[in-house]
Amino acid sequence: HLEKFSSGDVVCTIERVSVRPNEGGVSSFRFGFGMGLLMGIANSFKFKMYNPIPLSWKKEFIELESDEVHKIRLEMEKFKEDFKESIGEIKESISNCTDKKNIKELKLKEKNLKKDNKKELNKMLNRLKYNAKNAARELVTVKYPANKDLFKLKKDDGVAESVLIAIYGHKMENKK
């Protein structure tokens, strides 16, 4: 039924994402297959295509950078700086240490600090994503109040982001 849209005036915007680290081969293959299929269908109907990376379309909607999201970003930067400083201190202590027992303890401390750092950064990243997704739902609700029921649940964040991606593609087409 897409034939009726093949006039060349249709803008198709598909976010350019990639597989996540530690993702299995089968799921990565399926993901790539699905993306290729979508892009192939869009190209076969001669739709105008845009494939923005998440960062580019999200920059278009500065409203997504809520106070909470900004606060979390600053917190993450400070945390990373503190981590680098702590690791630097441990490495310096290791290089200045002559006692093998103390060196072993310092290396264990370094290993645990790296592990804890990774956990804490993941927590912050999850908070960041959660707040950004809520901001997307809120923004789409403001832009399309008649359809606010489509975005009222937390699980509707993907639908809200899809709307924003479509708006981004439309804006890119109009900038030509």
PDB file of C-alpha atoms in Angstrom:
ATOM      1  CA  HIS A   1       0.000   0.000   0.000  1.00  0.00           C
ATOM      2  CA  LEU A   2       3.016   2.283  -0.015  1.00  0.00           C
ATOM      3  CA  GLU A   3       2.826   2.730  -3.801  1.00  0.00           C
ATOM      4  CA  LYS A   4       0.503   5.707  -3.400  1.00  0.00           C
ATOM      5  CA  PHE A   5       3.305   7.531  -1.546  1.00  0.00           C
ATOM      6  CA  SER A   6       6.024   6.947  -4.145  1.00  0.00           C
ATOM      7  CA  SER A   7       5.727  10.411  -5.677  1.00  0.00           C
ATOM      8  CA  GLY A   8       9.131  11.376  -4.300  1.00  0.00           C
ATOM      9  CA  ASP A   9       7.626  13.810  -1.793  1.00  0.00           C
ATOM     10  CA  VAL A  10       7.826  11.452   1.177  1.00  0.00           C
ATOM     11  CA  VAL A  11      10.555  12.041   3.728  1.00  0.00           C
ATOM     12  CA  CYS A  12      11.690   8.935   5.566  1.00  0.00           C
ATOM     13  CA  THR A  13      13.905   9.467   8.593  1.00  0.00           C
ATOM     14  CA  ILE A  14      15.492   6.439  10.224  1.00  0.00           C
ATOM     15  CA  GLU A  15      17.793   6.973  13.166  1.00  0.00           C
ATOM     16  CA  ARG A  16      21.300   5.677  12.465  1.00  0.00           C
ATOM     17  CA  VAL A  17      22.038   3.501  15.441  1.00  0.00           C
ATOM     18  CA  SER A  18      24.320   0.554  15.924  1.00  0.00           C
ATOM     19  CA  VAL A  19      24.372  -2.620  17.942  1.00  0.00           C
ATOM     20  CA  ARG A  20      25.236  -2.349  21.604  1.00  0.00           C
ATOM     21  CA  PRO A  21      28.448  -3.665  23.107  1.00  0.00           C
ATOM     22  CA  ASN A  22      28.238  -7.287  24.243  1.00  0.00           C
ATOM     23  CA  GLU A  23      25.243  -7.875  21.998  1.00  0.00           C
ATOM     24  CA  GLY A  24      25.120 -11.382  20.581  1.00  0.00           C
ATOM     25  CA  GLY A  25      25.860 -12.168  16.963  1.00  0.00           C
ATOM     26  CA  VAL A  26      22.340 -13.406  16.167  1.00  0.00           C
ATOM     27  CA  SER A  27      20.621 -10.331  17.577  1.00  0.00           C
ATOM     28  CA  SER A  28      23.169  -8.053  15.868  1.00  0.00           C
ATOM     29  CA  PHE A  29      22.490  -9.783  12.565  1.00  0.00           C
ATOM     30  CA  ARG A  30      18.718  -9.449  13.014  1.00  0.00           C
ATOM     31  CA  PHE A  31      19.081  -5.792  13.901  1.00  0.00           C
ATOM     32  CA  GLY A  32      21.191  -5.102  10.812  1.00  0.00           C
ATOM     33  CA  PHE A  33      18.837  -7.115   8.629  1.00  0.00           C
ATOM     34  CA  GLY A  34      15.849  -5.108   9.897  1.00  0.00           C
ATOM     35  CA  MET A  35      17.609  -1.794   9.297  1.00  0.00           C
ATOM     36  CA  GLY A  36      18.613  -2.858   5.800  1.00  0.00           C
ATOM     37  CA  LEU A  37      15.089  -4.003   5.055  1.00  0.00           C
ATOM     38  CA  LEU A  38      13.586  -0.674   6.166  1.00  0.00           C
ATOM     39  CA  MET A  39      16.092   1.329   4.171  1.00  0.00           C
ATOM     40  CA  GLY A  40      15.615  -0.888   1.121  1.00  0.00           C
ATOM     41  CA  ILE A  41      11.858  -0.441   1.212  1.00  0.00           C
ATOM     42  CA  ALA A  42      12.200   3.327   1.584  1.00  0.00           C
ATOM     43  CA  ASN A  43      14.677   3.484  -1.310  1.00  0.00           C
ATOM     44  CA  SER A  44      12.545   1.286  -3.538  1.00  0.00           C
ATOM     45  CA  PHE A  45       9.706   3.783  -3.218  1.00  0.00           C
ATOM     46  CA  LYS A  46      12.133   6.650  -3.820  1.00  0.00           C
ATOM     47  CA  PHE A  47      11.456   8.232  -0.451  1.00  0.00           C
ATOM     48  CA  LYS A  48      13.818  11.036   0.515  1.00  0.00           C
ATOM     49  CA  MET A  49      16.050   9.499   3.172  1.00  0.00           C
ATOM     50  CA  TYR A  50      17.680  10.927   6.271  1.00  0.00           C
ATOM     51  CA  ASN A  51      19.699   8.835   8.706  1.00  0.00           C
ATOM     52  CA  PRO A  52      20.662  11.113  11.584  1.00  0.00           C
ATOM     53  CA  ILE A  53      22.723   9.856  14.478  1.00  0.00           C
ATOM     54  CA  PRO A  54      20.962  10.270  17.846  1.00  0.00           C
ATOM     55  CA  LEU A  55      23.181  13.178  18.842  1.00  0.00           C
ATOM     56  CA  SER A  56      22.312  15.217  15.741  1.00  0.00           C
ATOM     57  CA  TRP A  57      18.533  14.958  15.984  1.00  0.00           C
ATOM     58  CA  LYS A  58      18.564  15.442  19.757  1.00  0.00           C
ATOM     59  CA  LYS A  59      20.597  18.654  19.375  1.00  0.00           C
ATOM     60  CA  GLU A  60      17.719  20.007  17.284  1.00  0.00           C
ATOM     61  CA  PHE A  61      15.477  19.759  20.347  1.00  0.00           C
ATOM     62  CA  ILE A  62      17.326  21.732  22.982  1.00  0.00           C
ATOM     63  CA  GLU A  63      14.249  21.321  25.192  1.00  0.00           C
ATOM     64  CA  LEU A  64      15.371  17.728  25.766  1.00  0.00           C
ATOM     65  CA  GLU A  65      18.239  19.168  27.787  1.00  0.00           C
ATOM     66  CA  SER A  66      16.132  19.638  30.919  1.00  0.00           C
ATOM     67  CA  ASP A  67      17.648  20.981  34.121  1.00  0.00           C
ATOM     68  CA  GLU A  68      17.849  17.443  35.475  1.00  0.00           C
ATOM     69  CA  VAL A  69      19.588  16.131  32.346  1.00  0.00           C
ATOM     70  CA  HIS A  70      22.063  19.022  32.480  1.00  0.00           C
ATOM     71  CA  LYS A  71      22.685  18.369  36.184  1.00  0.00           C
ATOM     72  CA  ILE A  72      23.390  14.686  35.521  1.00  0.00           C
ATOM     73  CA  ARG A  73      25.799  15.552  32.685  1.00  0.00           C
ATOM     74  CA  LEU A  74      27.756  17.871  34.993  1.00  0.00           C
ATOM     75  CA  GLU A  75      27.746  15.225  37.716  1.00  0.00           C
ATOM     76  CA  MET A  76      29.140  12.670  35.268  1.00  0.00           C
ATOM     77  CA  GLU A  77      31.934  15.007  34.158  1.00  0.00           C
ATOM     78  CA  LYS A  78      32.922  15.713  37.769  1.00  0.00           C
ATOM     79  CA  PHE A  79      32.811  11.996  38.565  1.00  0.00           C
ATOM     80  CA  LYS A  80      35.091  11.206  35.595  1.00  0.00           C
ATOM     81  CA  GLU A  81      37.577  13.896  36.646  1.00  0.00           C
ATOM     82  CA  ASP A  82      37.651  12.592  40.227  1.00  0.00           C
ATOM     83  CA  PHE A  83      38.132   9.045  38.959  1.00  0.00           C
ATOM     84  CA  LYS A  84      41.087  10.040  36.761  1.00  0.00           C
ATOM     85  CA  GLU A  85      42.671  11.846  39.684  1.00  0.00           C
ATOM     86  CA  SER A  86      42.196   8.849  42.017  1.00  0.00           C
ATOM     87  CA  ILE A  87      43.592   6.407  39.470  1.00  0.00           C
ATOM     88  CA  GLY A  88      46.548   8.728  38.889  1.00  0.00           C
ATOM     89  CA  GLU A  89      47.276   8.806  42.611  1.00  0.00           C
ATOM     90  CA  ILE A  90      47.133   5.015  42.858  1.00  0.00           C
ATOM     91  CA  LYS A  91      49.404   4.575  39.831  1.00  0.00           C
ATOM     92  CA  GLU A  92      51.880   7.041  41.303  1.00  0.00           C
ATOM     93  CA  SER A  93      51.812   5.165  44.621  1.00  0.00           C
ATOM     94  CA  ILE A  94      52.449   1.896  42.772  1.00  0.00           C
ATOM     95  CA  SER A  95      55.414   3.379  40.889  1.00  0.00           C
ATOM     96  CA  ASN A  96      56.910   4.732  44.134  1.00  0.00           C
ATOM     97  CA  CYS A  97      56.283   1.588  46.169  1.00  0.00           C
ATOM     98  CA  THR A  98      58.974  -1.027  46.782  1.00  0.00           C
ATOM     99  CA  ASP A  99      57.025  -3.460  48.981  1.00  0.00           C
ATOM    100  CA  LYS A 100      55.455  -6.224  46.833  1.00  0.00           C
ATOM    101  CA  LYS A 101      52.614  -6.733  49.323  1.00  0.00           C
ATOM    102  CA  ASN A 102      51.694  -3.038  49.175  1.00  0.00           C
ATOM    103  CA  ILE A 103      51.944  -3.051  45.377  1.00  0.00           C
ATOM    104  CA  LYS A 104      49.540  -5.998  45.249  1.00  0.00           C
ATOM    105  CA  GLU A 105      47.108  -4.171  47.569  1.00  0.00           C
ATOM    106  CA  LEU A 106      47.343  -0.993  45.500  1.00  0.00           C
ATOM    107  CA  LYS A 107      46.676  -2.900  42.256  1.00  0.00           C
ATOM    108  CA  LEU A 108      43.638  -4.530  43.879  1.00  0.00           C
ATOM    109  CA  LYS A 109      42.475  -1.085  45.008  1.00  0.00           C
ATOM    110  CA  GLU A 110      42.912   0.181  41.429  1.00  0.00           C
ATOM    111  CA  LYS A 111      40.958  -2.764  40.024  1.00  0.00           C
ATOM    112  CA  ASN A 112      38.096  -2.268  42.503  1.00  0.00           C
ATOM    113  CA  LEU A 113      38.012   1.461  41.846  1.00  0.00           C
ATOM    114  CA  LYS A 114      37.687   0.829  38.093  1.00  0.00           C
ATOM    115  CA  LYS A 115      34.903  -1.695  38.706  1.00  0.00           C
ATOM    116  CA  ASP A 116      33.025   0.680  41.043  1.00  0.00           C
ATOM    117  CA  ASN A 117      33.541   3.550  38.602  1.00  0.00           C
ATOM    118  CA  LYS A 118      31.985   1.560  35.774  1.00  0.00           C
ATOM    119  CA  LYS A 119      28.947   0.675  37.920  1.00  0.00           C
ATOM    120  CA  GLU A 120      28.451   4.262  39.041  1.00  0.00           C
ATOM    121  CA  LEU A 121      28.794   5.667  35.513  1.00  0.00           C
ATOM    122  CA  ASN A 122      26.226   3.136  34.281  1.00  0.00           C
ATOM    123  CA  LYS A 123      23.807   4.276  36.994  1.00  0.00           C
ATOM    124  CA  MET A 124      24.292   7.902  35.959  1.00  0.00           C
ATOM    125  CA  LEU A 125      23.884   7.023  32.301  1.00  0.00           C
ATOM    126  CA  ASN A 126      20.637   5.197  33.047  1.00  0.00           C
ATOM    127  CA  ARG A 127      19.359   8.237  34.974  1.00  0.00           C
ATOM    128  CA  LEU A 128      20.362  10.435  32.046  1.00  0.00           C
ATOM    129  CA  LYS A 129      18.527   8.241  29.537  1.00  0.00           C
ATOM    130  CA  TYR A 130      15.444   8.027  31.758  1.00  0.00           C
ATOM    131  CA  ASN A 131      15.244  11.817  32.140  1.00  0.00           C
ATOM    132  CA  ALA A 132      15.912  12.457  28.436  1.00  0.00           C
ATOM    133  CA  LYS A 133      13.195   9.998  27.427  1.00  0.00           C
ATOM    134  CA  ASN A 134      10.712  11.647  29.788  1.00  0.00           C
ATOM    135  CA  ALA A 135      11.663  15.018  28.327  1.00  0.00           C
ATOM    136  CA  ALA A 136      10.953  13.637  24.833  1.00  0.00           C
ATOM    137  CA  ARG A 137       7.482  12.497  25.900  1.00  0.00           C
ATOM    138  CA  GLU A 138       6.767  15.858  27.502  1.00  0.00           C
ATOM    139  CA  LEU A 139       8.011  17.808  24.469  1.00  0.00           C
ATOM    140  CA  VAL A 140       5.859  15.841  22.015  1.00  0.00           C
ATOM    141  CA  THR A 141       2.858  16.273  24.317  1.00  0.00           C
ATOM    142  CA  VAL A 142       3.387  20.052  24.196  1.00  0.00           C
ATOM    143  CA  LYS A 143       3.856  20.054  20.395  1.00  0.00           C
ATOM    144  CA  TYR A 144       0.835  17.798  19.793  1.00  0.00           C
ATOM    145  CA  PRO A 145      -1.575  18.261  22.717  1.00  0.00           C
ATOM    146  CA  ALA A 146      -4.452  16.626  20.824  1.00  0.00           C
ATOM    147  CA  ASN A 147      -2.431  13.391  20.800  1.00  0.00           C
ATOM    148  CA  LYS A 148      -1.108  13.582  24.361  1.00  0.00           C
ATOM    149  CA  ASP A 149      -2.688  10.234  25.259  1.00  0.00           C
ATOM    150  CA  LEU A 150      -0.294   8.535  22.839  1.00  0.00           C
ATOM    151  CA  PHE A 151       2.661   9.600  25.007  1.00  0.00           C
ATOM    152  CA  LYS A 152       1.362   9.403  28.575  1.00  0.00           C
ATOM    153  CA  LEU A 153       3.036   6.137  29.618  1.00  0.00           C
ATOM    154  CA  LYS A 154       6.744   5.647  30.268  1.00  0.00           C
ATOM    155  CA  LYS A 155       6.775   2.883  27.675  1.00  0.00           C
ATOM    156  CA  ASP A 156       5.650   5.444  25.057  1.00  0.00           C
ATOM    157  CA  ASP A 157       9.066   7.134  25.038  1.00  0.00           C
ATOM    158  CA  GLY A 158      10.023   5.328  21.827  1.00  0.00           C
ATOM    159  CA  VAL A 159       6.926   6.630  20.070  1.00  0.00           C
ATOM    160  CA  ALA A 160       7.714  10.154  21.276  1.00  0.00           C
ATOM    161  CA  GLU A 161      11.307   9.915  20.070  1.00  0.00           C
ATOM    162  CA  SER A 162      10.089   8.578  16.709  1.00  0.00           C
ATOM    163  CA  VAL A 163       7.905  11.648  16.309  1.00  0.00           C
ATOM    164  CA  LEU A 164      10.870  13.897  17.087  1.00  0.00           C
ATOM    165  CA  ILE A 165      13.042  12.004  14.594  1.00  0.00           C
ATOM    166  CA  ALA A 166      10.345  12.470  11.936  1.00  0.00           C
ATOM    167  CA  ILE A 167      10.151  16.199  12.737  1.00  0.00           C
ATOM    168  CA  TYR A 168      13.934  16.394  12.417  1.00  0.00           C
ATOM    169  CA  GLY A 169      13.831  14.751   8.960  1.00  0.00           C
ATOM    170  CA  HIS A 170      11.131  17.176   7.860  1.00  0.00           C
ATOM    171  CA  LYS A 171      13.234  20.129   9.064  1.00  0.00           C
ATOM    172  CA  MET A 172      16.286  18.807   7.196  1.00  0.00           C
ATOM    173  CA  GLU A 173      14.252  18.492   4.001  1.00  0.00           C
ATOM    174  CA  ASN A 174      12.937  22.035   4.349  1.00  0.00           C
ATOM    175  CA  LYS A 175      16.476  23.404   4.832  1.00  0.00           C
ATOM    176  CA  LYS A 176      17.413  22.276   1.306  1.00  0.00           C
TER     177      LYS A 176
END
